[in-house]
Amino acid sequence: MEEKNSMCSNWQGDQGIESDKDNKHEKIAVIPLNQLKDFKNHPFKVELNTELFELMQSIEKEGMIVPILARPNLEGEGFEIISGHRRKAACEWAGIADVPVVIRNLDNEQAVIAMVDSNLQRENIKPSEKALV
């Protein structure tokens, strides 16, 4: 599959935008997908279905409107996704190599709370996924 250029024309380049809002240091940057690792034991599964296909088409057409939320990977290089596993999968499917990411320093408890909060916004959450959180 041919890789497309970044679909992030409205986002800053590699230098990113830094903020210290509410004493939580964060940075928005364009990151290669191969530097993004899944959240360990993430209870919300990414399914290859019509909704994911429609998300891929939207990202191809409009770019990624909402950046992925990640933190520096505690187990090595790259970043661990807190919220945005479906967006990452849609970009992989579309052949998009680089995506906008909000990089926020979060401890494990903060990361789990952010992951659960962001997924509760979804329309369809399986009872089995809710049970895991």
PDB file of C-alpha atoms in Angstrom:
ATOM      1  CA  MET A   1       0.000   0.000   0.000  1.00  0.00           C
ATOM      2  CA  GLU A   2       1.317   3.410  -0.964  1.00  0.00           C
ATOM      3  CA  GLU A   3       1.874   5.747   1.977  1.00  0.00           C
ATOM      4  CA  LYS A   4       0.255   9.142   1.694  1.00  0.00           C
ATOM      5  CA  ASN A   5       1.683  12.358   2.966  1.00  0.00           C
ATOM      6  CA  SER A   6       0.533  13.615   6.302  1.00  0.00           C
ATOM      7  CA  MET A   7      -3.142  14.601   6.379  1.00  0.00           C
ATOM      8  CA  CYS A   8      -2.324  17.189   9.019  1.00  0.00           C
ATOM      9  CA  SER A   9      -1.940  20.413   7.067  1.00  0.00           C
ATOM     10  CA  ASN A  10      -3.630  22.446   9.810  1.00  0.00           C
ATOM     11  CA  TRP A  11      -1.172  21.229  12.464  1.00  0.00           C
ATOM     12  CA  GLN A  12       2.285  22.566  13.225  1.00  0.00           C
ATOM     13  CA  GLY A  13       5.286  20.623  11.969  1.00  0.00           C
ATOM     14  CA  ASP A  14       7.701  18.575  14.064  1.00  0.00           C
ATOM     15  CA  GLN A  15       8.430  21.511  16.368  1.00  0.00           C
ATOM     16  CA  GLY A  16       4.896  21.277  17.745  1.00  0.00           C
ATOM     17  CA  ILE A  17       3.082  23.665  20.021  1.00  0.00           C
ATOM     18  CA  GLU A  18       3.867  23.520  23.732  1.00  0.00           C
ATOM     19  CA  SER A  19       1.574  24.445  26.598  1.00  0.00           C
ATOM     20  CA  ASP A  20       1.701  24.324  30.368  1.00  0.00           C
ATOM     21  CA  LYS A  21      -2.042  24.732  30.905  1.00  0.00           C
ATOM     22  CA  ASP A  22      -3.024  23.907  34.491  1.00  0.00           C
ATOM     23  CA  ASN A  23       0.551  22.764  35.231  1.00  0.00           C
ATOM     24  CA  LYS A  24       0.157  19.784  32.873  1.00  0.00           C
ATOM     25  CA  HIS A  25       2.946  20.033  30.338  1.00  0.00           C
ATOM     26  CA  GLU A  26       1.722  19.039  26.907  1.00  0.00           C
ATOM     27  CA  LYS A  27       2.822  19.361  23.317  1.00  0.00           C
ATOM     28  CA  ILE A  28       0.984  18.994  20.025  1.00  0.00           C
ATOM     29  CA  ALA A  29       3.180  17.484  17.337  1.00  0.00           C
ATOM     30  CA  VAL A  30       2.942  15.511  14.108  1.00  0.00           C
ATOM     31  CA  ILE A  31       4.183  11.990  14.878  1.00  0.00           C
ATOM     32  CA  PRO A  32       4.840   8.993  12.584  1.00  0.00           C
ATOM     33  CA  LEU A  33       2.277   6.227  13.198  1.00  0.00           C
ATOM     34  CA  ASN A  34       5.064   3.708  13.823  1.00  0.00           C
ATOM     35  CA  GLN A  35       6.023   5.646  16.986  1.00  0.00           C
ATOM     36  CA  LEU A  36       2.538   5.154  18.493  1.00  0.00           C
ATOM     37  CA  LYS A  37       2.036   2.074  20.687  1.00  0.00           C
ATOM     38  CA  ASP A  38      -1.313   0.774  21.946  1.00  0.00           C
ATOM     39  CA  PHE A  39      -2.275   1.389  25.567  1.00  0.00           C
ATOM     40  CA  LYS A  40      -1.422  -1.724  27.591  1.00  0.00           C
ATOM     41  CA  ASN A  41      -4.557  -3.830  28.276  1.00  0.00           C
ATOM     42  CA  HIS A  42      -6.761  -1.340  26.431  1.00  0.00           C
ATOM     43  CA  PRO A  43     -10.342  -2.617  26.989  1.00  0.00           C
ATOM     44  CA  PHE A  44     -11.908  -0.818  24.010  1.00  0.00           C
ATOM     45  CA  LYS A  45     -11.301  -2.843  20.854  1.00  0.00           C
ATOM     46  CA  VAL A  46     -10.886  -1.496  17.331  1.00  0.00           C
ATOM     47  CA  GLU A  47     -13.163  -3.420  14.985  1.00  0.00           C
ATOM     48  CA  LEU A  48     -12.805  -3.433  11.223  1.00  0.00           C
ATOM     49  CA  ASN A  49     -16.365  -2.406  10.419  1.00  0.00           C
ATOM     50  CA  THR A  50     -18.396   0.135   8.461  1.00  0.00           C
ATOM     51  CA  GLU A  51     -17.862   2.824  11.108  1.00  0.00           C
ATOM     52  CA  LEU A  52     -14.079   2.477  10.867  1.00  0.00           C
ATOM     53  CA  PHE A  53     -14.289   2.557   7.054  1.00  0.00           C
ATOM     54  CA  GLU A  54     -16.358   5.763   7.249  1.00  0.00           C
ATOM     55  CA  LEU A  55     -13.824   7.276   9.667  1.00  0.00           C
ATOM     56  CA  MET A  56     -11.036   6.407   7.228  1.00  0.00           C
ATOM     57  CA  GLN A  57     -12.927   8.079   4.380  1.00  0.00           C
ATOM     58  CA  SER A  58     -13.521  11.185   6.500  1.00  0.00           C
ATOM     59  CA  ILE A  59      -9.836  11.417   7.423  1.00  0.00           C
ATOM     60  CA  GLU A  60      -8.838  10.970   3.780  1.00  0.00           C
ATOM     61  CA  LYS A  61     -11.196  13.763   2.748  1.00  0.00           C
ATOM     62  CA  GLU A  62     -10.889  16.273   5.625  1.00  0.00           C
ATOM     63  CA  GLY A  63      -7.735  15.248   7.469  1.00  0.00           C
ATOM     64  CA  MET A  64      -7.683  14.354  11.146  1.00  0.00           C
ATOM     65  CA  ILE A  65      -9.876  16.865  12.963  1.00  0.00           C
ATOM     66  CA  VAL A  66      -9.182  15.610  16.500  1.00  0.00           C
ATOM     67  CA  PRO A  67      -5.588  14.701  17.364  1.00  0.00           C
ATOM     68  CA  ILE A  68      -4.659  11.470  19.117  1.00  0.00           C
ATOM     69  CA  LEU A  69      -3.890  11.765  22.847  1.00  0.00           C
ATOM     70  CA  ALA A  70      -0.707   9.999  23.917  1.00  0.00           C
ATOM     71  CA  ARG A  71       1.960  10.039  26.587  1.00  0.00           C
ATOM     72  CA  PRO A  72       5.660   9.246  26.370  1.00  0.00           C
ATOM     73  CA  ASN A  73       6.017   5.447  26.293  1.00  0.00           C
ATOM     74  CA  LEU A  74       7.032   4.317  29.779  1.00  0.00           C
ATOM     75  CA  GLU A  75       8.511   1.082  28.381  1.00  0.00           C
ATOM     76  CA  GLY A  76      10.807   2.560  25.753  1.00  0.00           C
ATOM     77  CA  GLU A  77      10.755   4.691  22.644  1.00  0.00           C
ATOM     78  CA  GLY A  78       7.781   6.382  21.078  1.00  0.00           C
ATOM     79  CA  PHE A  79       4.429   7.182  22.630  1.00  0.00           C
ATOM     80  CA  GLU A  80       1.588   5.232  24.209  1.00  0.00           C
ATOM     81  CA  ILE A  81      -1.895   6.034  22.883  1.00  0.00           C
ATOM     82  CA  ILE A  82      -4.391   7.086  25.545  1.00  0.00           C
ATOM     83  CA  SER A  83      -7.206   7.999  23.140  1.00  0.00           C
ATOM     84  CA  GLY A  84      -7.261   7.541  19.387  1.00  0.00           C
ATOM     85  CA  HIS A  85      -6.777   3.840  18.661  1.00  0.00           C
ATOM     86  CA  ARG A  86      -9.581   3.947  16.043  1.00  0.00           C
ATOM     87  CA  ARG A  87      -8.123   7.077  14.421  1.00  0.00           C
ATOM     88  CA  LYS A  88      -4.730   5.378  14.266  1.00  0.00           C
ATOM     89  CA  ALA A  89      -6.267   2.274  12.657  1.00  0.00           C
ATOM     90  CA  ALA A  90      -8.181   4.408  10.139  1.00  0.00           C
ATOM     91  CA  CYS A  91      -4.970   6.246   9.194  1.00  0.00           C
ATOM     92  CA  GLU A  92      -3.092   2.946   8.801  1.00  0.00           C
ATOM     93  CA  TRP A  93      -5.890   1.666   6.564  1.00  0.00           C
ATOM     94  CA  ALA A  94      -5.752   4.897   4.526  1.00  0.00           C
ATOM     95  CA  GLY A  95      -1.955   4.739   4.207  1.00  0.00           C
ATOM     96  CA  ILE A  96      -1.375   7.960   6.147  1.00  0.00           C
ATOM     97  CA  ALA A  97       2.054   7.975   7.781  1.00  0.00           C
ATOM     98  CA  ASP A  98       2.006  10.986  10.148  1.00  0.00           C
ATOM     99  CA  VAL A  99      -0.737  12.182  12.497  1.00  0.00           C
ATOM    100  CA  PRO A 100      -1.282  15.042  14.952  1.00  0.00           C
ATOM    101  CA  VAL A 101      -0.815  13.970  18.565  1.00  0.00           C
ATOM    102  CA  VAL A 102      -1.335  15.752  21.864  1.00  0.00           C
ATOM    103  CA  ILE A 103       1.542  14.474  24.002  1.00  0.00           C
ATOM    104  CA  ARG A 104       0.737  14.831  27.675  1.00  0.00           C
ATOM    105  CA  ASN A 105       2.747  13.645  30.674  1.00  0.00           C
ATOM    106  CA  LEU A 106       0.284  11.458  32.587  1.00  0.00           C
ATOM    107  CA  ASP A 107       0.828   8.883  35.303  1.00  0.00           C
ATOM    108  CA  ASN A 108      -0.990   5.535  35.058  1.00  0.00           C
ATOM    109  CA  GLU A 109      -4.044   6.672  37.013  1.00  0.00           C
ATOM    110  CA  GLN A 110      -4.445   9.864  34.982  1.00  0.00           C
ATOM    111  CA  ALA A 111      -3.985   7.920  31.740  1.00  0.00           C
ATOM    112  CA  VAL A 112      -6.685   5.380  32.620  1.00  0.00           C
ATOM    113  CA  ILE A 113      -9.134   8.127  33.606  1.00  0.00           C
ATOM    114  CA  ALA A 114      -8.496   9.998  30.332  1.00  0.00           C
ATOM    115  CA  MET A 115      -8.858   6.767  28.312  1.00  0.00           C
ATOM    116  CA  VAL A 116     -12.181   5.868  29.940  1.00  0.00           C
ATOM    117  CA  ASP A 117     -13.552   9.421  29.692  1.00  0.00           C
ATOM    118  CA  SER A 118     -12.705   9.681  25.999  1.00  0.00           C
ATOM    119  CA  ASN A 119     -14.296   6.320  25.176  1.00  0.00           C
ATOM    120  CA  LEU A 120     -17.507   7.008  27.087  1.00  0.00           C
ATOM    121  CA  GLN A 121     -18.300   9.563  24.374  1.00  0.00           C
ATOM    122  CA  ARG A 122     -18.692   6.769  21.817  1.00  0.00           C
ATOM    123  CA  GLU A 123     -22.224   5.900  20.739  1.00  0.00           C
ATOM    124  CA  ASN A 124     -21.838   2.119  20.840  1.00  0.00           C
ATOM    125  CA  ILE A 125     -19.896   0.573  23.674  1.00  0.00           C
ATOM    126  CA  LYS A 126     -20.233  -3.146  24.223  1.00  0.00           C
ATOM    127  CA  PRO A 127     -21.149  -4.323  27.736  1.00  0.00           C
ATOM    128  CA  SER A 128     -17.981  -6.446  27.710  1.00  0.00           C
ATOM    129  CA  GLU A 129     -15.897  -3.303  27.151  1.00  0.00           C
ATOM    130  CA  LYS A 130     -17.688  -1.437  29.945  1.00  0.00           C
ATOM    131  CA  ALA A 131     -17.100  -4.356  32.290  1.00  0.00           C
ATOM    132  CA  LEU A 132     -13.336  -4.111  31.788  1.00  0.00           C
ATOM    133  CA  VAL A 133     -13.173  -0.525  33.008  1.00  0.00           C
TER     134      VAL A 133
END
